[in-house]
mmCIF file of C-alpha atoms in Angstrom:
data_model
loop_
_atom_site.group_PDB
_atom_site.id
_atom_site.type_symbol
_atom_site.label_atom_id
_atom_site.label_comp_id
_atom_site.label_asym_id
_atom_site.label_seq_id
_atom_site.Cartn_x
_atom_site.Cartn_y
_atom_site.Cartn_z
ATOM 1 C CA MET A 1 71.990 70.359 115.338
ATOM 2 C CA SER A 2 70.325 73.638 114.300
ATOM 3 C CA ASP A 3 69.186 74.374 110.772
ATOM 4 C CA SER A 4 71.376 77.507 110.684
ATOM 5 C CA ALA A 5 74.420 75.646 109.452
ATOM 6 C CA ALA A 6 74.096 72.131 108.092
ATOM 7 C CA PRO A 7 77.560 70.488 107.795
ATOM 8 C CA ALA A 8 78.434 67.516 105.619
ATOM 9 C CA PRO A 9 77.767 63.989 106.745
ATOM 10 C CA GLY A 10 80.538 62.568 108.995
ATOM 11 C CA SER A 11 81.423 66.068 110.046
ATOM 12 C CA LYS A 12 82.297 67.704 113.384
ATOM 13 C CA ALA A 13 78.680 68.699 113.913
ATOM 14 C CA LYS A 14 77.292 69.371 117.373
ATOM 15 C CA SER A 15 73.943 70.497 118.705
ATOM 16 C CA ASP A 16 73.458 74.148 119.646
ATOM 17 C CA SER A 17 73.634 73.235 123.340
ATOM 18 C CA GLU A 18 76.964 71.430 122.714
ATOM 19 C CA TRP A 19 78.317 74.434 120.782
ATOM 20 C CA ARG A 20 77.310 76.767 123.656
ATOM 21 C CA THR A 21 79.624 74.849 125.966
ATOM 22 C CA VAL A 22 82.691 75.288 123.722
ATOM 23 C CA LEU A 23 82.095 78.744 122.182
ATOM 24 C CA ASN A 24 81.847 82.074 123.974
ATOM 25 C CA LYS A 25 78.734 84.174 123.487
ATOM 26 C CA GLU A 26 80.109 86.252 120.561
ATOM 27 C CA GLN A 27 81.584 83.153 118.872
ATOM 28 C CA PHE A 28 78.259 81.449 119.065
ATOM 29 C CA ARG A 29 76.457 84.490 117.663
ATOM 30 C CA VAL A 30 78.722 84.636 114.624
ATOM 31 C CA LEU A 31 79.556 80.953 113.994
ATOM 32 C CA ARG A 32 76.139 79.422 114.784
ATOM 33 C CA GLU A 33 73.679 82.254 114.271
ATOM 34 C CA LYS A 34 75.358 83.755 111.172
ATOM 35 C CA GLY A 35 76.192 87.069 112.892
ATOM 36 C CA THR A 36 78.849 89.586 111.813
ATOM 37 C CA GLU A 37 81.433 91.329 113.904
ATOM 38 C CA ARG A 38 81.864 95.125 113.470
ATOM 39 C CA ALA A 39 84.275 96.126 110.717
ATOM 40 C CA GLY A 40 87.782 96.844 111.914
ATOM 41 C CA THR A 41 87.348 95.242 115.305
ATOM 42 C CA GLY A 42 88.706 91.708 114.614
ATOM 43 C CA LYS A 43 92.190 90.651 115.653
ATOM 44 C CA TYR A 44 93.071 89.173 112.236
ATOM 45 C CA ASP A 45 92.076 92.096 109.998
ATOM 46 C CA LYS A 46 95.600 93.530 109.982
ATOM 47 C CA HIS A 47 97.420 90.277 110.865
ATOM 48 C CA TYR A 48 100.006 89.167 108.263
ATOM 49 C CA GLU A 49 102.186 86.465 109.873
ATOM 50 C CA GLU A 50 102.947 83.246 108.002
ATOM 51 C CA GLY A 51 100.793 80.295 108.947
ATOM 52 C CA VAL A 52 97.349 78.856 108.764
ATOM 53 C CA TYR A 53 93.927 80.172 109.799
ATOM 54 C CA SER A 54 91.620 77.489 111.198
ATOM 55 C CA CYS A 55 88.027 77.317 112.247
ATOM 56 C CA ALA A 56 87.588 78.714 115.740
ATOM 57 C CA ALA A 57 84.816 76.185 116.434
ATOM 58 C CA CYS A 58 86.340 72.859 115.276
ATOM 59 C CA GLY A 59 90.018 73.562 114.455
ATOM 60 C CA THR A 60 89.823 72.610 110.786
ATOM 61 C CA PRO A 61 92.460 74.483 108.692
ATOM 62 C CA LEU A 62 90.622 76.855 106.330
ATOM 63 C CA TYR A 63 93.072 79.404 104.837
ATOM 64 C CA LYS A 64 96.823 79.738 104.322
ATOM 65 C CA SER A 65 98.337 83.129 105.065
ATOM 66 C CA THR A 66 99.715 83.160 101.469
ATOM 67 C CA THR A 67 96.099 83.795 100.285
ATOM 68 C CA LYS A 68 95.450 86.698 102.612
ATOM 69 C CA PHE A 69 95.481 90.210 101.263
ATOM 70 C CA LYS A 70 94.820 93.801 102.211
ATOM 71 C CA SER A 71 91.342 94.670 100.933
ATOM 72 C CA GLY A 72 90.545 97.620 103.222
ATOM 73 C CA CYS A 73 87.122 96.140 104.005
ATOM 74 C CA GLY A 74 87.638 95.890 107.769
ATOM 75 C CA TRP A 75 87.600 92.110 107.938
ATOM 76 C CA PRO A 76 90.332 89.524 107.060
ATOM 77 C CA ALA A 77 90.298 88.987 103.319
ATOM 78 C CA PHE A 78 91.481 85.876 101.445
ATOM 79 C CA PHE A 79 91.422 85.128 97.714
ATOM 80 C CA ASP A 80 91.033 81.370 98.140
ATOM 81 C CA ALA A 81 90.505 78.662 100.795
ATOM 82 C CA ILE A 82 92.274 75.387 101.406
ATOM 83 C CA PRO A 83 90.629 72.974 98.912
ATOM 84 C CA GLY A 84 87.441 71.413 100.453
ATOM 85 C CA ALA A 85 87.630 73.385 103.660
ATOM 86 C CA VAL A 86 84.953 75.996 102.889
ATOM 87 C CA THR A 87 81.472 75.443 101.524
ATOM 88 C CA ARG A 88 79.444 78.091 99.645
ATOM 89 C CA HIS A 89 75.744 78.738 100.159
ATOM 90 C CA GLU A 90 73.339 81.261 98.581
ATOM 91 C CA ASP A 91 72.327 83.834 101.200
ATOM 92 C CA ARG A 92 69.220 85.927 100.410
ATOM 93 C CA THR A 93 69.062 87.871 103.705
ATOM 94 C CA PHE A 94 68.738 91.662 103.889
ATOM 95 C CA GLY A 95 67.023 91.891 100.482
ATOM 96 C CA MET A 96 70.086 90.887 98.469
ATOM 97 C CA THR A 97 71.778 87.760 97.169
ATOM 98 C CA ARG A 98 75.251 86.990 98.488
ATOM 99 C CA THR A 99 77.413 83.893 98.767
ATOM 100 C CA GLU A 100 77.840 82.755 102.368
ATOM 101 C CA ILE A 101 80.863 80.649 103.332
ATOM 102 C CA THR A 102 80.882 78.087 106.089
ATOM 103 C CA CYS A 103 83.357 75.603 107.509
ATOM 104 C CA THR A 104 82.770 72.377 105.652
ATOM 105 C CA ALA A 105 83.594 70.259 108.691
ATOM 106 C CA CYS A 106 81.279 71.865 111.269
ATOM 107 C CA GLY A 107 79.035 74.242 109.351
ATOM 108 C CA GLY A 108 80.239 77.307 111.250
ATOM 109 C CA HIS A 109 79.503 80.662 109.557
ATOM 110 C CA LEU A 110 82.733 82.386 108.367
ATOM 111 C CA GLY A 111 81.464 85.279 106.240
ATOM 112 C CA HIS A 112 80.788 85.926 102.530
ATOM 113 C CA VAL A 113 82.560 85.737 99.190
ATOM 114 C CA PHE A 114 82.477 88.672 96.809
ATOM 115 C CA LYS A 115 83.530 88.314 93.176
ATOM 116 C CA GLY A 116 84.618 90.706 90.435
ATOM 117 C CA GLU A 117 85.695 93.578 92.669
ATOM 118 C CA GLY A 118 88.869 94.076 90.721
ATOM 119 C CA PHE A 119 91.459 93.092 93.365
ATOM 120 C CA ASN A 120 94.754 92.043 91.900
ATOM 121 C CA THR A 121 94.514 88.410 93.058
ATOM 122 C CA PRO A 122 94.584 85.127 91.121
ATOM 123 C CA THR A 123 90.830 84.513 91.661
ATOM 124 C CA ASP A 124 89.325 88.034 91.717
ATOM 125 C CA GLU A 125 87.424 86.906 94.806
ATOM 126 C CA ARG A 126 87.355 88.290 98.358
ATOM 127 C CA HIS A 127 86.507 85.870 101.127
ATOM 128 C CA CYS A 128 85.419 88.389 103.765
ATOM 129 C CA VAL A 129 85.804 86.424 107.021
ATOM 130 C CA ASN A 130 84.939 87.343 110.597
ATOM 131 C CA SER A 131 88.046 87.198 112.753
ATOM 132 C CA ILE A 132 86.084 85.629 115.592
ATOM 133 C CA SER A 133 85.414 82.650 113.296
ATOM 134 C CA LEU A 134 89.207 82.047 113.029
ATOM 135 C CA ASN A 135 92.174 80.926 115.019
ATOM 136 C CA PHE A 136 95.772 81.237 113.757
ATOM 137 C CA GLY A 137 98.655 78.811 113.914
ATOM 138 C CA ASP A 138 102.172 78.974 112.531
ATOM 139 C CA ASP A 139 101.898 75.802 110.337
ATOM 140 C CA ASP A 140 99.533 73.376 108.630
ATOM 141 C CA ASN A 141 98.968 71.627 112.009
ATOM 142 C CA ALA A 142 97.207 74.693 113.345
ATOM 143 C CA LYS A 143 94.783 73.698 116.066
ATOM 144 C CA LYS A 144 92.067 75.469 118.008
ATOM 145 C CA GLU A 145 93.503 77.981 120.474
#
């Protein structure tokens, strides 16, 4: 396993070579190398169906559609995750301090959390998530596409 995303013990962790066999090149760049897709290009930015968003790498349910909101940022935005599904880490890249979010089960990079932006949500948080890090299903049993 690479140092780029260290998942919890007993997780769905794989080595980078194992991840390369199950993820396409862009998924690997974002989920394993902490990349970011271009704003406004992801398939879930303007997606508002009822269901569950799961990790594109391991299939773990991460977000319910009831927590998704229109932020105008160019990436899917959620105000909260399914309890225990997302882990927060301090990210000091690019000369700033941000809060990175990863899938608790596999360590895959999802995006970042921003607080205090004034959105009318119960948490006043925006989980800014790369669409390529997600899959969508119509219920809590959402699995990897």
